[in-house]
mmCIF entry with sequence, helices, sheets and N, C-alpha, C, O atoms, coordinates in Angstrom:
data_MODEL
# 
_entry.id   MODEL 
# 
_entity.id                         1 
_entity.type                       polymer 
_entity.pdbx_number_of_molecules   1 
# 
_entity_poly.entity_id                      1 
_entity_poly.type                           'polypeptide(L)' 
_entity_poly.nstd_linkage                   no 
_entity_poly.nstd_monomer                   no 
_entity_poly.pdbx_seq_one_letter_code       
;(UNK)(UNK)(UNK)(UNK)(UNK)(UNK)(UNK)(UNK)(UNK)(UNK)(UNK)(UNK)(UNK)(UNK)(UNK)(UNK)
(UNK)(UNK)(UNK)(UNK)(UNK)(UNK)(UNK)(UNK)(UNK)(UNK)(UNK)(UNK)(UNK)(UNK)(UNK)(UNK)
(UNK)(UNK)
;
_entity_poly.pdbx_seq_one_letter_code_can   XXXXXXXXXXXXXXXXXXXXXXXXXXXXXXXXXX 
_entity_poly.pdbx_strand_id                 A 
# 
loop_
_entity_poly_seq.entity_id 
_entity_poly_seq.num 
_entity_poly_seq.mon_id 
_entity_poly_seq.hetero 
1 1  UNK n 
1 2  UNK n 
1 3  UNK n 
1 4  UNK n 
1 5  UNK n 
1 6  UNK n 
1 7  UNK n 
1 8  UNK n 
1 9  UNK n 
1 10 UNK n 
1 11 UNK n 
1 12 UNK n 
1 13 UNK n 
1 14 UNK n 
1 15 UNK n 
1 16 UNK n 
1 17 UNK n 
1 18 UNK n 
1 19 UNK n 
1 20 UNK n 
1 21 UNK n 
1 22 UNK n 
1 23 UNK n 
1 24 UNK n 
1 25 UNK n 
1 26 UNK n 
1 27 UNK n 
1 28 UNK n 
1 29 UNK n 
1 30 UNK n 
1 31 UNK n 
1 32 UNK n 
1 33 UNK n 
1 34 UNK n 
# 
_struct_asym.id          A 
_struct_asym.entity_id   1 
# 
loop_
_struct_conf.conf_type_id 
_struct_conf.id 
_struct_conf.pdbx_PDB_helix_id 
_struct_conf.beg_label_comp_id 
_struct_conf.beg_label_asym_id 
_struct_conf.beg_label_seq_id 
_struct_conf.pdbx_beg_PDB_ins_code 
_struct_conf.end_label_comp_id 
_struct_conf.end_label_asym_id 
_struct_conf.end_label_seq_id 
_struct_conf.pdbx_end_PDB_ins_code 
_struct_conf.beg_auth_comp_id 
_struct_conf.beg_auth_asym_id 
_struct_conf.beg_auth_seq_id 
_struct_conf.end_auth_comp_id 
_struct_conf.end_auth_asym_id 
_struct_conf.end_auth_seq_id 
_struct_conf.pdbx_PDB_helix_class 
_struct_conf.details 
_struct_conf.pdbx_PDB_helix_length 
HELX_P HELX_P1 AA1 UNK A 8  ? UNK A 10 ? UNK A 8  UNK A 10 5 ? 3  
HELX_P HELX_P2 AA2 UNK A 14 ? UNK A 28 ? UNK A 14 UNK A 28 1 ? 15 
# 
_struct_conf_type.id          HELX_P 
_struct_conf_type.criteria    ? 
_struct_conf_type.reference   ? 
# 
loop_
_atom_site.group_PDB 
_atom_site.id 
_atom_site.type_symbol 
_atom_site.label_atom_id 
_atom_site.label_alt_id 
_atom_site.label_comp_id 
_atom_site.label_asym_id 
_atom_site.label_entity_id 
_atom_site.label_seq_id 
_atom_site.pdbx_PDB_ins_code 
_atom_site.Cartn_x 
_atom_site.Cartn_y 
_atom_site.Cartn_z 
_atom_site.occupancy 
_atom_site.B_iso_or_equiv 
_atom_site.pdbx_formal_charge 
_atom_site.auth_seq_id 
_atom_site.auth_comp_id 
_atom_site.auth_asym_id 
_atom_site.auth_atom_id 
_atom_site.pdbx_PDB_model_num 
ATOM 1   N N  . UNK A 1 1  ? 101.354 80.537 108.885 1.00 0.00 ? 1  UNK A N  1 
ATOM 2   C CA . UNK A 1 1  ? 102.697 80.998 109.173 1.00 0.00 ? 1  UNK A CA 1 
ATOM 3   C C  . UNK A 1 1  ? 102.848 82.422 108.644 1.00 0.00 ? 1  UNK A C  1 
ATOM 4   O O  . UNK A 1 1  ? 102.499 82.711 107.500 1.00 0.00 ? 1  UNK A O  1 
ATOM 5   N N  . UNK A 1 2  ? 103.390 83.338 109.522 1.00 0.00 ? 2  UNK A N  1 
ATOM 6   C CA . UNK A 1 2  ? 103.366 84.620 109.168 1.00 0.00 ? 2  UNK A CA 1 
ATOM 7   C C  . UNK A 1 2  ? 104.653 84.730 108.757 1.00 0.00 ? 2  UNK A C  1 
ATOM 8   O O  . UNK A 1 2  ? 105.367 84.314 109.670 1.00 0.00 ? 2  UNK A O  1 
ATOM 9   N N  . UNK A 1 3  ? 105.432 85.162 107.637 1.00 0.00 ? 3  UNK A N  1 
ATOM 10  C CA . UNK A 1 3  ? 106.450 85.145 107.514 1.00 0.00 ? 3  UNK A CA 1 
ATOM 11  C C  . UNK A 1 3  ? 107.017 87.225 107.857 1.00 0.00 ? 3  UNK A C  1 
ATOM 12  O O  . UNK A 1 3  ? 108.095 87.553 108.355 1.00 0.00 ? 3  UNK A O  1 
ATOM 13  N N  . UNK A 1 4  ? 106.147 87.997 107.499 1.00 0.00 ? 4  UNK A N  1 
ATOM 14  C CA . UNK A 1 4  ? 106.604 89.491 107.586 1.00 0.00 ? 4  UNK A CA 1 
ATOM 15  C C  . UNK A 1 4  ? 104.714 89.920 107.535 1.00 0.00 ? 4  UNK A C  1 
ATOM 16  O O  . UNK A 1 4  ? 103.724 89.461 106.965 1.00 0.00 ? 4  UNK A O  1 
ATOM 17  N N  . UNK A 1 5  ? 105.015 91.063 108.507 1.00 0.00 ? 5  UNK A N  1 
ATOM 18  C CA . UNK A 1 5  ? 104.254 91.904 108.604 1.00 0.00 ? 5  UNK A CA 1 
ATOM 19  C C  . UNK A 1 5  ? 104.264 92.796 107.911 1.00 0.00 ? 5  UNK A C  1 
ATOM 20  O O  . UNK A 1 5  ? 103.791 93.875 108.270 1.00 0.00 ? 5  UNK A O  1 
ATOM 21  N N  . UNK A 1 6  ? 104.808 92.607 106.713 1.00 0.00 ? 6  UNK A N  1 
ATOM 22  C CA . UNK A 1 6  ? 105.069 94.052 106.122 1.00 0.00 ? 6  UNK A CA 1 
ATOM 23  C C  . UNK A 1 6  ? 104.549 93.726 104.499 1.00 0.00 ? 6  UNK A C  1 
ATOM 24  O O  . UNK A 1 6  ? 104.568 94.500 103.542 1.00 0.00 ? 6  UNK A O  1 
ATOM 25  N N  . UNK A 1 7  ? 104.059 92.227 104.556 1.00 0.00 ? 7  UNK A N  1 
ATOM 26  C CA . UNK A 1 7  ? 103.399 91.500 102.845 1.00 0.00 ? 7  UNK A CA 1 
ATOM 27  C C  . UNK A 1 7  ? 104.835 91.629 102.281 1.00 0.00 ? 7  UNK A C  1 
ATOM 28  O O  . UNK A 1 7  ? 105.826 92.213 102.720 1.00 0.00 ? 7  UNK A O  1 
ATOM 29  N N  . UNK A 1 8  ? 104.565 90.688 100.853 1.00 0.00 ? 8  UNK A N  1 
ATOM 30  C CA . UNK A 1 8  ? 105.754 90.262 100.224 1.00 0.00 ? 8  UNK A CA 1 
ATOM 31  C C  . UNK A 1 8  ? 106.604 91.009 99.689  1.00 0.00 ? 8  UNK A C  1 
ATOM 32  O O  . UNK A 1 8  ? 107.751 90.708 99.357  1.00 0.00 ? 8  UNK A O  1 
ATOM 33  N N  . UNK A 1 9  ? 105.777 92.552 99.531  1.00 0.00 ? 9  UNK A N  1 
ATOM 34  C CA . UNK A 1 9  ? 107.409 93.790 99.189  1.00 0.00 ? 9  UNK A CA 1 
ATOM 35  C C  . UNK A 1 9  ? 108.686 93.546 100.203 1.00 0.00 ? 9  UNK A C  1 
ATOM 36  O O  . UNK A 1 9  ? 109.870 93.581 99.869  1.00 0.00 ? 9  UNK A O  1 
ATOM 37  N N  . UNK A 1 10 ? 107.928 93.176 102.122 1.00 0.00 ? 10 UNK A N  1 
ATOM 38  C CA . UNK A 1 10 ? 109.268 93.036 102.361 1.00 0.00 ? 10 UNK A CA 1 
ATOM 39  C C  . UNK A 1 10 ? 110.337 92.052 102.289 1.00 0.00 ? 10 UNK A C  1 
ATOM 40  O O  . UNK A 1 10 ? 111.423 92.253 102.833 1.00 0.00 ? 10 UNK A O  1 
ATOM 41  N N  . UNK A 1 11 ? 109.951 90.537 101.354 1.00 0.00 ? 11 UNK A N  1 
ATOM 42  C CA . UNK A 1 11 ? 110.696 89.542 100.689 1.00 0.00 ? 11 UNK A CA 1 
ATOM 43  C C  . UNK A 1 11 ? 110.935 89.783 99.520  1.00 0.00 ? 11 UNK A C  1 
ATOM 44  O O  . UNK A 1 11 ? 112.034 89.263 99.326  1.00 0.00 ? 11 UNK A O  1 
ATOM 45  N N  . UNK A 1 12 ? 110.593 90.258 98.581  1.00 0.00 ? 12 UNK A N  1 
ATOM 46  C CA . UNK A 1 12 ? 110.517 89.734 97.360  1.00 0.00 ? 12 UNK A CA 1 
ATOM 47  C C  . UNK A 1 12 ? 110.881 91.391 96.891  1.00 0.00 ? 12 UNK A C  1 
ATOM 48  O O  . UNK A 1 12 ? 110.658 92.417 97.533  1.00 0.00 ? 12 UNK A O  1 
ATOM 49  N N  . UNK A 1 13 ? 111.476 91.244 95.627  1.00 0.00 ? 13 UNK A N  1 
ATOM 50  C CA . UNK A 1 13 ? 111.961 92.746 94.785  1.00 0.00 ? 13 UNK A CA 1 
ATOM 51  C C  . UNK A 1 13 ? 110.171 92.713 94.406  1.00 0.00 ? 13 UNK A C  1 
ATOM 52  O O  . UNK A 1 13 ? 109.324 91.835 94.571  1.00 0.00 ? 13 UNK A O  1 
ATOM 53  N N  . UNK A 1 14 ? 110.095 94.278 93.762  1.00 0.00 ? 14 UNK A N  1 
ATOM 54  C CA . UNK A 1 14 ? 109.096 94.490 93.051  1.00 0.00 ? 14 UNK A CA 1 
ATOM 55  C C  . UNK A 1 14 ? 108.901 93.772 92.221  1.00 0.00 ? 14 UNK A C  1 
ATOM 56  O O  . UNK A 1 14 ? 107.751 93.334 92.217  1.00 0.00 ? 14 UNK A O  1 
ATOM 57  N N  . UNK A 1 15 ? 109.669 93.352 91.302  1.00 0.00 ? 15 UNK A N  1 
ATOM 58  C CA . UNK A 1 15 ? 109.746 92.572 89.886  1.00 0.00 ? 15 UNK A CA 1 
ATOM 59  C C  . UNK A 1 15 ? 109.204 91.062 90.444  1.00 0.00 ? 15 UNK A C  1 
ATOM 60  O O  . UNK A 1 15 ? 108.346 90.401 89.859  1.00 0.00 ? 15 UNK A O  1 
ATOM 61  N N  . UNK A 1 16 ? 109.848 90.680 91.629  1.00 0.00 ? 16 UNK A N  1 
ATOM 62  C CA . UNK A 1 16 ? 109.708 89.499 91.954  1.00 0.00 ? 16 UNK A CA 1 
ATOM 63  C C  . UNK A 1 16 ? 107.843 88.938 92.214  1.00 0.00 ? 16 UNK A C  1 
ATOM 64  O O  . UNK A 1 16 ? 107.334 87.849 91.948  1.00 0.00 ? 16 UNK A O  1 
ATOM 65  N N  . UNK A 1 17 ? 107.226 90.168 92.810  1.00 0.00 ? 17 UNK A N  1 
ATOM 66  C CA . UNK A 1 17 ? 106.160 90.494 93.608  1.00 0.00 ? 17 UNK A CA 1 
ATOM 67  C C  . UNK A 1 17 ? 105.275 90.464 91.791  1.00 0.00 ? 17 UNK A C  1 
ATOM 68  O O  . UNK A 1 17 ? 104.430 89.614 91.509  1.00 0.00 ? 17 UNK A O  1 
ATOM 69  N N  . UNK A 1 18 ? 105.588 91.216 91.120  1.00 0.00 ? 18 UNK A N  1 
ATOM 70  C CA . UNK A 1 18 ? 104.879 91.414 89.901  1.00 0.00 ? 18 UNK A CA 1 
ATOM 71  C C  . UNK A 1 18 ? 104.346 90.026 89.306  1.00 0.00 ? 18 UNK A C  1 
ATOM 72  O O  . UNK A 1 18 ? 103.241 89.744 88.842  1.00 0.00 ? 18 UNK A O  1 
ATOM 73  N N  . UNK A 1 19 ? 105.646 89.155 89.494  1.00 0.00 ? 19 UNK A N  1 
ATOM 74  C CA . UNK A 1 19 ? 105.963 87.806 88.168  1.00 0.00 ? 19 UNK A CA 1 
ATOM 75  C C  . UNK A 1 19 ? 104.641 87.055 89.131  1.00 0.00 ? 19 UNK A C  1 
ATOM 76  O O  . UNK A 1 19 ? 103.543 86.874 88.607  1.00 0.00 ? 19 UNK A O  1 
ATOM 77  N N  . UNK A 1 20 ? 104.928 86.642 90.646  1.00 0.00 ? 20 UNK A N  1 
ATOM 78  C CA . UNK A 1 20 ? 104.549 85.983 91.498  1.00 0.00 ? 20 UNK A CA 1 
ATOM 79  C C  . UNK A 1 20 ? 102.848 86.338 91.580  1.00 0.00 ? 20 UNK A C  1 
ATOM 80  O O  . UNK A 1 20 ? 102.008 85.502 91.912  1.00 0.00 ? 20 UNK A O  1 
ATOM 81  N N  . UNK A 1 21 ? 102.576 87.612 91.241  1.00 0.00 ? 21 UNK A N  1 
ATOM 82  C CA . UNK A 1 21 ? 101.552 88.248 91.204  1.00 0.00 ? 21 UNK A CA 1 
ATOM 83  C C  . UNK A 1 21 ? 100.716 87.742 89.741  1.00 0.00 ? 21 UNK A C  1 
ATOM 84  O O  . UNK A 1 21 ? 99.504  87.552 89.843  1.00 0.00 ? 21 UNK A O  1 
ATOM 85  N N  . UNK A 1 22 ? 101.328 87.550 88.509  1.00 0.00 ? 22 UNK A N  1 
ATOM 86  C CA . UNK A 1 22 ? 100.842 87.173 87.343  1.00 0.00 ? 22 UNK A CA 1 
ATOM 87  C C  . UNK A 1 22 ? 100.635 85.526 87.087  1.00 0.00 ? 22 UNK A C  1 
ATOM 88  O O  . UNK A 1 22 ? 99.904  85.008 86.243  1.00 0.00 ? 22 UNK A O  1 
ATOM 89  N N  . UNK A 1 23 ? 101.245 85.055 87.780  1.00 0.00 ? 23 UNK A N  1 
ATOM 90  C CA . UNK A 1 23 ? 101.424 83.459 87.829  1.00 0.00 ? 23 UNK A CA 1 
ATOM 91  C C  . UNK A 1 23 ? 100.469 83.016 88.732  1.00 0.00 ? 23 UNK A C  1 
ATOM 92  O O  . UNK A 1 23 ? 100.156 81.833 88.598  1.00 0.00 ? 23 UNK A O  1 
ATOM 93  N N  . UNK A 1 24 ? 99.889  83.676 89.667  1.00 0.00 ? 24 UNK A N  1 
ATOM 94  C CA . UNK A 1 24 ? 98.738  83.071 90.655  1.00 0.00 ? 24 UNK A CA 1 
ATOM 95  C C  . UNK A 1 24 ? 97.460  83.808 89.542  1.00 0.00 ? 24 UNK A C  1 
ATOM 96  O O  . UNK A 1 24 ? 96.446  83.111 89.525  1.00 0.00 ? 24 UNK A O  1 
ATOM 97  N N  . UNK A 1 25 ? 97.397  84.760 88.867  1.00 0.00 ? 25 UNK A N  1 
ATOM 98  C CA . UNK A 1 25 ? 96.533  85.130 87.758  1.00 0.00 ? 25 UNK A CA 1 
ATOM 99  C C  . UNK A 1 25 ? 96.373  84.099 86.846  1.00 0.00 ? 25 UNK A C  1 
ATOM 100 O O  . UNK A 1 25 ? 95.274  83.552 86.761  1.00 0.00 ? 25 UNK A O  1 
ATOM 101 N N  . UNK A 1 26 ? 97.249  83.771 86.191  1.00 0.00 ? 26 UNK A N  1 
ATOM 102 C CA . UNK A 1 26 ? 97.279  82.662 85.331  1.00 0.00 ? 26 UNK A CA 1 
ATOM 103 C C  . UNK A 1 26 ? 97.199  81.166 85.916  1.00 0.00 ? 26 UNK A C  1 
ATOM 104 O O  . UNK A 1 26 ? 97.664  80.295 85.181  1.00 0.00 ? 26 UNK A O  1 
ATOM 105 N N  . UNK A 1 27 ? 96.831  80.891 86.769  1.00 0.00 ? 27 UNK A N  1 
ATOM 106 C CA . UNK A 1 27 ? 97.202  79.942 87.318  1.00 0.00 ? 27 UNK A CA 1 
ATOM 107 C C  . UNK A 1 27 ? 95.095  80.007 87.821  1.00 0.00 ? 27 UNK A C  1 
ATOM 108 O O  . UNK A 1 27 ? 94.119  79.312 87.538  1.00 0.00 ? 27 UNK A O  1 
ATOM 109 N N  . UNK A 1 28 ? 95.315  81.125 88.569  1.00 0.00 ? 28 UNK A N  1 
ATOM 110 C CA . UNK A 1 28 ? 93.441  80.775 88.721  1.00 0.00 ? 28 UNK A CA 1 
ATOM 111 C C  . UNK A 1 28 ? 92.517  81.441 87.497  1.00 0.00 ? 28 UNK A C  1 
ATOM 112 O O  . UNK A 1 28 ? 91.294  81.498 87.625  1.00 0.00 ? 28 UNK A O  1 
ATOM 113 N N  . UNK A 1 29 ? 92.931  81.746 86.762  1.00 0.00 ? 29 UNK A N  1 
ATOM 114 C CA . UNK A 1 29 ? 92.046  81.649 84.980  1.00 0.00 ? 29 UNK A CA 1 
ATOM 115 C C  . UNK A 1 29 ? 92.020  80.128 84.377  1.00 0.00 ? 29 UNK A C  1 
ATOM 116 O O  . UNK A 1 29 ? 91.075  79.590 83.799  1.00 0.00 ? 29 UNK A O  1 
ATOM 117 N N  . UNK A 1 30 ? 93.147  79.646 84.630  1.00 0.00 ? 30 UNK A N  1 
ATOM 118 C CA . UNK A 1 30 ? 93.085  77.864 83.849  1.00 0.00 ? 30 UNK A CA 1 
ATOM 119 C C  . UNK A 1 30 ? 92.542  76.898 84.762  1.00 0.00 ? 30 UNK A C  1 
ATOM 120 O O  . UNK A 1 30 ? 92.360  75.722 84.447  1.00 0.00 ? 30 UNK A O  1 
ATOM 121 N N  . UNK A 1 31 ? 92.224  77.494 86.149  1.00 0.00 ? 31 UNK A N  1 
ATOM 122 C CA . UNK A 1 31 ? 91.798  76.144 87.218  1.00 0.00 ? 31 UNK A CA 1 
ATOM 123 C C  . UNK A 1 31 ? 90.389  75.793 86.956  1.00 0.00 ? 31 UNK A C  1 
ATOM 124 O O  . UNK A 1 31 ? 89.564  76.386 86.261  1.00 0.00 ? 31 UNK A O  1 
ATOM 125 N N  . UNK A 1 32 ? 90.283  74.757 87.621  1.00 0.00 ? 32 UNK A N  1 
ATOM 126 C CA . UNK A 1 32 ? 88.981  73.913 86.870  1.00 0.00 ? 32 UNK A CA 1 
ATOM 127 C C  . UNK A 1 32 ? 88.596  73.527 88.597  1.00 0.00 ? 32 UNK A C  1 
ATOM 128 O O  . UNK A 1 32 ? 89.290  72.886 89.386  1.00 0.00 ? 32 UNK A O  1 
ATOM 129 N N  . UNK A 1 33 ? 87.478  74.060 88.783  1.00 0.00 ? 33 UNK A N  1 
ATOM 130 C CA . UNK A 1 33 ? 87.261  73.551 90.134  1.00 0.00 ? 33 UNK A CA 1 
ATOM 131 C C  . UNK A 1 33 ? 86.886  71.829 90.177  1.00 0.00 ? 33 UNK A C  1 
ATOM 132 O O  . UNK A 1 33 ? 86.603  71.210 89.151  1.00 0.00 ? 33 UNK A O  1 
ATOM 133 N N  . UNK A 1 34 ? 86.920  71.431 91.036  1.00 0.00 ? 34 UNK A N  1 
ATOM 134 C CA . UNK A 1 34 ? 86.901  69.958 91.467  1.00 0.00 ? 34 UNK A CA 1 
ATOM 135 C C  . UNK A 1 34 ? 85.669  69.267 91.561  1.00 0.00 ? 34 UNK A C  1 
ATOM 136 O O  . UNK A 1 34 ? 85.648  68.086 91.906  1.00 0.00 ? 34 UNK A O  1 
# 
């Protein structure tokens, strides 16, 4: 599903894009593959 052609700056504030950006960081440093 394509939501914008324009990537998530054109949804999301910068700040929003940053947090969302650090949480998929942290999120694949603690994953444990299967």
């Amino acid at each position: 599903m394509l939501v914008s052609h324009q990537g998530p700056d054109a949804i999301f504030t910068s700040e929003q894009v940053d947090r969302i950006m650090k949480l998929l960081e942290d999120i694949r440093s603690t994953a444990v593959a299967a």
